[in-house]
Coordinates of N, CA and C in Angstrom, one line a residue:
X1 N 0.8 -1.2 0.0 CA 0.0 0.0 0.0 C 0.9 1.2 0.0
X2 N 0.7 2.5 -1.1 CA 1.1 3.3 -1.1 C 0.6 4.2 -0.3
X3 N 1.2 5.1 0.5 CA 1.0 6.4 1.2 C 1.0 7.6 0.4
X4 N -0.1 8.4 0.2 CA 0.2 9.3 -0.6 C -0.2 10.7 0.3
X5 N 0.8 11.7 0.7 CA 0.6 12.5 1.8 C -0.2 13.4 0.7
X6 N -1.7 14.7 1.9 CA -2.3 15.5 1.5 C -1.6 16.8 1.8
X7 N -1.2 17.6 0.7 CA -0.2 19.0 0.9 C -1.4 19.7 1.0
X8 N -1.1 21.2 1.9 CA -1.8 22.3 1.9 C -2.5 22.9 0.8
X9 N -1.4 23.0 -0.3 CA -1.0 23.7 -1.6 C -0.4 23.1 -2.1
X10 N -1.2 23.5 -3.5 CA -0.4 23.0 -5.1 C 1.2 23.3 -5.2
X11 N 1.8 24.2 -4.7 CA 3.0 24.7 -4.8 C 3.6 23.5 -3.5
X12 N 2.9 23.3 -2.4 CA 3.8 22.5 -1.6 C 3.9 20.9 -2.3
X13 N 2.9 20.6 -2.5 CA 3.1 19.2 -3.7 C 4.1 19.5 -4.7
X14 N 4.0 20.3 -5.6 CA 5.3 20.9 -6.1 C 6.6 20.8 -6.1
X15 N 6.6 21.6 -4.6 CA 8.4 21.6 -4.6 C 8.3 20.4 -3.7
X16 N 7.5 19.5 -2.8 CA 7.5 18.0 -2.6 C 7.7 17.0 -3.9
X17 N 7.5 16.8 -4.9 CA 7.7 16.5 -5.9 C 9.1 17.0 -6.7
X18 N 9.4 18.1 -6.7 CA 10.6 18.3 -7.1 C 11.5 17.9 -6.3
X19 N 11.6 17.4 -4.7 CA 12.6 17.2 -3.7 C 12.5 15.4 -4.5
X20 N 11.4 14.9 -4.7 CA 11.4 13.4 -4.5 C 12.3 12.9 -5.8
X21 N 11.4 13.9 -7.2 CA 12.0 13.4 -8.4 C 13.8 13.7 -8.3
X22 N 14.4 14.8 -7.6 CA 15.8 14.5 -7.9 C 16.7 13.8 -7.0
X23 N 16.0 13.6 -5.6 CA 16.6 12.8 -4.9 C 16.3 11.2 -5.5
X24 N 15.4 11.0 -6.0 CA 15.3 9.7 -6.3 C 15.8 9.3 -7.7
X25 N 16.7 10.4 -8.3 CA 17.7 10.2 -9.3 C 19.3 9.9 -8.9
X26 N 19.2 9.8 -7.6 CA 20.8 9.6 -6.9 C 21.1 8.3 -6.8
X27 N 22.1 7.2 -6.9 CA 22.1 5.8 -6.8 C 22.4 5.6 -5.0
X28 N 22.6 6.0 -4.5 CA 22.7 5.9 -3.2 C 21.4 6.6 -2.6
X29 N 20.4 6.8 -2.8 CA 19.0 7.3 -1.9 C 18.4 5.9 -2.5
X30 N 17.6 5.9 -1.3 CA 17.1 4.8 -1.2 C 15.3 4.9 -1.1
X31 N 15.1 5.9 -0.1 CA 13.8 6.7 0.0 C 14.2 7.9 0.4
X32 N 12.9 8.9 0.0 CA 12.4 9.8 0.4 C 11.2 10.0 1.0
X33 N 11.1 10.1 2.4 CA 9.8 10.4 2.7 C 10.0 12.0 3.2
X34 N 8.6 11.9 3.4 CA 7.8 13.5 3.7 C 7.4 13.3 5.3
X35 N 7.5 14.2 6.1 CA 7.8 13.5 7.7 C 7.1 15.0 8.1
X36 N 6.4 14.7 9.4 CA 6.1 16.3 10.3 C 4.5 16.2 9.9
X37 N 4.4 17.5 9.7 CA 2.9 18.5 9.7 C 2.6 17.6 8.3
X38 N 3.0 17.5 7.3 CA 2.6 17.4 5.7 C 2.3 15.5 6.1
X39 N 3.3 15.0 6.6 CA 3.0 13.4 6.5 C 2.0 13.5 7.4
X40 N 1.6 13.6 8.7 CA 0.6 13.6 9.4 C -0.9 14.1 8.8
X41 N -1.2 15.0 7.9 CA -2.0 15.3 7.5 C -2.4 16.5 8.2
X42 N -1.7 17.2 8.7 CA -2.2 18.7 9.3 C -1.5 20.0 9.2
X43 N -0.7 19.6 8.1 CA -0.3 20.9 7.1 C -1.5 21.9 7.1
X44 N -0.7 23.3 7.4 CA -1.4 24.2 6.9 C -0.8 25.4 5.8
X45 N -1.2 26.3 4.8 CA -0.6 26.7 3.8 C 0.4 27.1 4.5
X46 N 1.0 27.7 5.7 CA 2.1 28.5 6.4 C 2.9 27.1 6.5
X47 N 3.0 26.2 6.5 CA 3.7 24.7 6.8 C 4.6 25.0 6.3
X48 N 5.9 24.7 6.8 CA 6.9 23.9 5.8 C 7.0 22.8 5.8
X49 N 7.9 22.6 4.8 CA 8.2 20.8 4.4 C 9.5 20.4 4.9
X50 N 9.0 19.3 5.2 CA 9.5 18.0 5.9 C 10.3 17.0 5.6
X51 N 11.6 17.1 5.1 CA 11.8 15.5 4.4 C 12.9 14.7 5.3
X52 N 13.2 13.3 5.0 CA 13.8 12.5 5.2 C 14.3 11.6 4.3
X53 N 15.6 11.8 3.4 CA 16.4 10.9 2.9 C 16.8 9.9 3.1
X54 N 16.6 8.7 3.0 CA 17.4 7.7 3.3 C 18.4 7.3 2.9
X55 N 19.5 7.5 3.0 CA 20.4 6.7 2.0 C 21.2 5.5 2.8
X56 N 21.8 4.6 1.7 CA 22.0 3.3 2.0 C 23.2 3.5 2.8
X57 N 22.8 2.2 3.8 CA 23.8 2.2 5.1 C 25.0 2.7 5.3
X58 N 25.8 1.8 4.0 CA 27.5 2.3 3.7 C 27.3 3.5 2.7
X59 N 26.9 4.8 2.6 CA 27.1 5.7 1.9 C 28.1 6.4 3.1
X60 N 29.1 7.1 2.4 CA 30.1 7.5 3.3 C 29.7 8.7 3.8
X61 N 30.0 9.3 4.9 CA 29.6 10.8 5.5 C 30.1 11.8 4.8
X62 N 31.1 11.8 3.9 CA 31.5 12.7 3.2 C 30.8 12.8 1.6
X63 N 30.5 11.4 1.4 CA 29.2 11.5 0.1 C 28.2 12.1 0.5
X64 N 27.6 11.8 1.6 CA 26.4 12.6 2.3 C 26.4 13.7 2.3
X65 N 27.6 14.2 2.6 CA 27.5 15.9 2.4 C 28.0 16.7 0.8
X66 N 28.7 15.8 0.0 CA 28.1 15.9 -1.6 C 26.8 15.9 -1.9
X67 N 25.8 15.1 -1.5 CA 24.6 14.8 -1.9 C 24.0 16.4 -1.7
X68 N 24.2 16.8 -0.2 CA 23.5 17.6 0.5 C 24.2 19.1 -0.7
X69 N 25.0 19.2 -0.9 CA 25.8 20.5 -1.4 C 25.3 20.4 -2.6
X70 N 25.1 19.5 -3.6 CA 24.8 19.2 -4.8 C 23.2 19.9 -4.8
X71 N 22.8 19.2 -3.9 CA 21.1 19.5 -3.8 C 20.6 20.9 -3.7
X72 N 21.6 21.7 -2.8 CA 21.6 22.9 -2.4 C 22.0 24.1 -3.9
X73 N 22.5 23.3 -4.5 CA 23.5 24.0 -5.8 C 21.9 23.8 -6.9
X74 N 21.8 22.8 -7.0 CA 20.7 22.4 -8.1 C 19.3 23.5 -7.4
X75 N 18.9 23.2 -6.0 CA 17.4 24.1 -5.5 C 17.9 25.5 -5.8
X76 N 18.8 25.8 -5.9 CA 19.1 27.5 -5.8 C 18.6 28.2 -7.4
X77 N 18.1 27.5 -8.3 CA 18.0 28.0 -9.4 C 16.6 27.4 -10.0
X78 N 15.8 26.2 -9.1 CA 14.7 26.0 -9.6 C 13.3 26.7 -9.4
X79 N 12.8 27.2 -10.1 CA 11.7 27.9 -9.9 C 10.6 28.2 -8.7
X80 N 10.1 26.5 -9.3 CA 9.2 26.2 -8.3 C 9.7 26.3 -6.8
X81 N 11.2 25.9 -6.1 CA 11.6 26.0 -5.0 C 11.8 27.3 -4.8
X82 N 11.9 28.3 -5.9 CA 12.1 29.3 -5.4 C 10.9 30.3 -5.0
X83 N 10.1 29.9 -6.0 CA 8.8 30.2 -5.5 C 7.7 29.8 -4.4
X84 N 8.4 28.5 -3.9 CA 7.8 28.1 -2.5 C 8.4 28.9 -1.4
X85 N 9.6 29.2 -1.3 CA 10.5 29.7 -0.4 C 10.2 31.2 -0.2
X86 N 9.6 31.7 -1.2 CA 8.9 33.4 -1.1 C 7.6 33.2 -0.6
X87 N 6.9 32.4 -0.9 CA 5.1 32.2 -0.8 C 5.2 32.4 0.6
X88 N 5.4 32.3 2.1 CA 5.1 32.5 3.1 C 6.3 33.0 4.1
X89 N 6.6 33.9 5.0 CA 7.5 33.8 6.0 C 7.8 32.4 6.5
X90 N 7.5 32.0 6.8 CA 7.3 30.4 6.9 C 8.1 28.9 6.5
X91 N 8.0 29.4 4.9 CA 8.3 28.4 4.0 C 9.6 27.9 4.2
X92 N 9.7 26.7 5.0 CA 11.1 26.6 4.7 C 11.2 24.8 4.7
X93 N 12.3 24.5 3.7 CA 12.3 22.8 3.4 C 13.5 22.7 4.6
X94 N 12.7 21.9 5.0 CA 14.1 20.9 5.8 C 14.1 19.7 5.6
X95 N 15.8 19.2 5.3 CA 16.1 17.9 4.6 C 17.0 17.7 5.6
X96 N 16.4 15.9 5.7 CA 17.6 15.5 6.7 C 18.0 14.3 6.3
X97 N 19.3 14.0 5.7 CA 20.1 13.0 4.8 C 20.6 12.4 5.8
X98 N 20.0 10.5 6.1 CA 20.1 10.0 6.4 C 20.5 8.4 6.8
X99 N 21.7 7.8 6.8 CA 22.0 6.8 6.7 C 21.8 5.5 7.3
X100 N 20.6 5.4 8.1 CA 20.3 4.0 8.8 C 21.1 4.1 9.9
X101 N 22.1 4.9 10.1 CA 23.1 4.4 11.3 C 22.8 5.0 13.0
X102 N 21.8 4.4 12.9 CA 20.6 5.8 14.3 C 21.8 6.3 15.5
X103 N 22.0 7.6 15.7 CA 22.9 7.5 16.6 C 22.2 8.5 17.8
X104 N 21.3 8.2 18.8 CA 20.5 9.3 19.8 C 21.3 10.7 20.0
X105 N 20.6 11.6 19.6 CA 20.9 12.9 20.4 C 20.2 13.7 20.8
X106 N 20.3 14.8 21.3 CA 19.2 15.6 22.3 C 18.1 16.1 21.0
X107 N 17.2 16.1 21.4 CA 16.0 16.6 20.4 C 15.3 18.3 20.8
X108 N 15.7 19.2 19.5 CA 16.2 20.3 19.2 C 14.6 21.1 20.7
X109 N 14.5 22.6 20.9 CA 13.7 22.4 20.8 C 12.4 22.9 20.1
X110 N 10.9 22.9 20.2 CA 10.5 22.9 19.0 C 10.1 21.6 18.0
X111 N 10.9 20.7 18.6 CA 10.7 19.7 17.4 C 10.2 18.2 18.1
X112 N 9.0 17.7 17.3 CA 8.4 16.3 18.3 C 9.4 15.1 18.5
X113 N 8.8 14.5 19.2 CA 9.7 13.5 20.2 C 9.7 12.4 19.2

């Protein structure tokens, strides 16, 4: 069964769709989910988005932060991101590139358990 998260806005499906299609062009991502307010279903248009990268176990910590700089390089010129990132004071993507290797740390605060 597929999960298909409900966005606020056409523009947050959008640049949700633009995070999925190019992370899921990388051979080391494994998934992308949509995590927070947007996966739970209680996005509101002021929301930002939420993601979680997976990548595969042995992806080195220094690829990981290629991946992340690459991504940053590529969103800086695409439209649609750029036009989510103006639509609200608010708007902001948070991506957290992640390798399976759970390691506990203190939880920010602000942010659910």
């Amino acid at each position: 069964m597929t999960f298909i998260p409900k966005f606020p806005t056409k523009l947050h499906q959008d640049t949700a769709e633009l995070v999925r299609d190019y992370f899921l062009t990388i051979s080391n991502v494994d998934t992308v989910l949509v995590v927070n307010s947007c996966a739970r279903g209680r996005a509101v248009p002021e929301s930002d988005l939420d993601f979680a990268i997976l990548v595969n176990p042995d992806t080195a910590t220094n690829e990981i932060k290629n991946i992340h700089i690459a991504w940053l390089t590529y969103s800086a010129t695409q439209p649609t991101f750029l036009q989510y990132k103006q639509s609200t004071p608010f708007a902001h993507l948070h991506l957290d590139i992640i390798d399976g290797n759970y390691l506990p740390t203190i939880v920010e605060v602000g942010e659910p358990y």
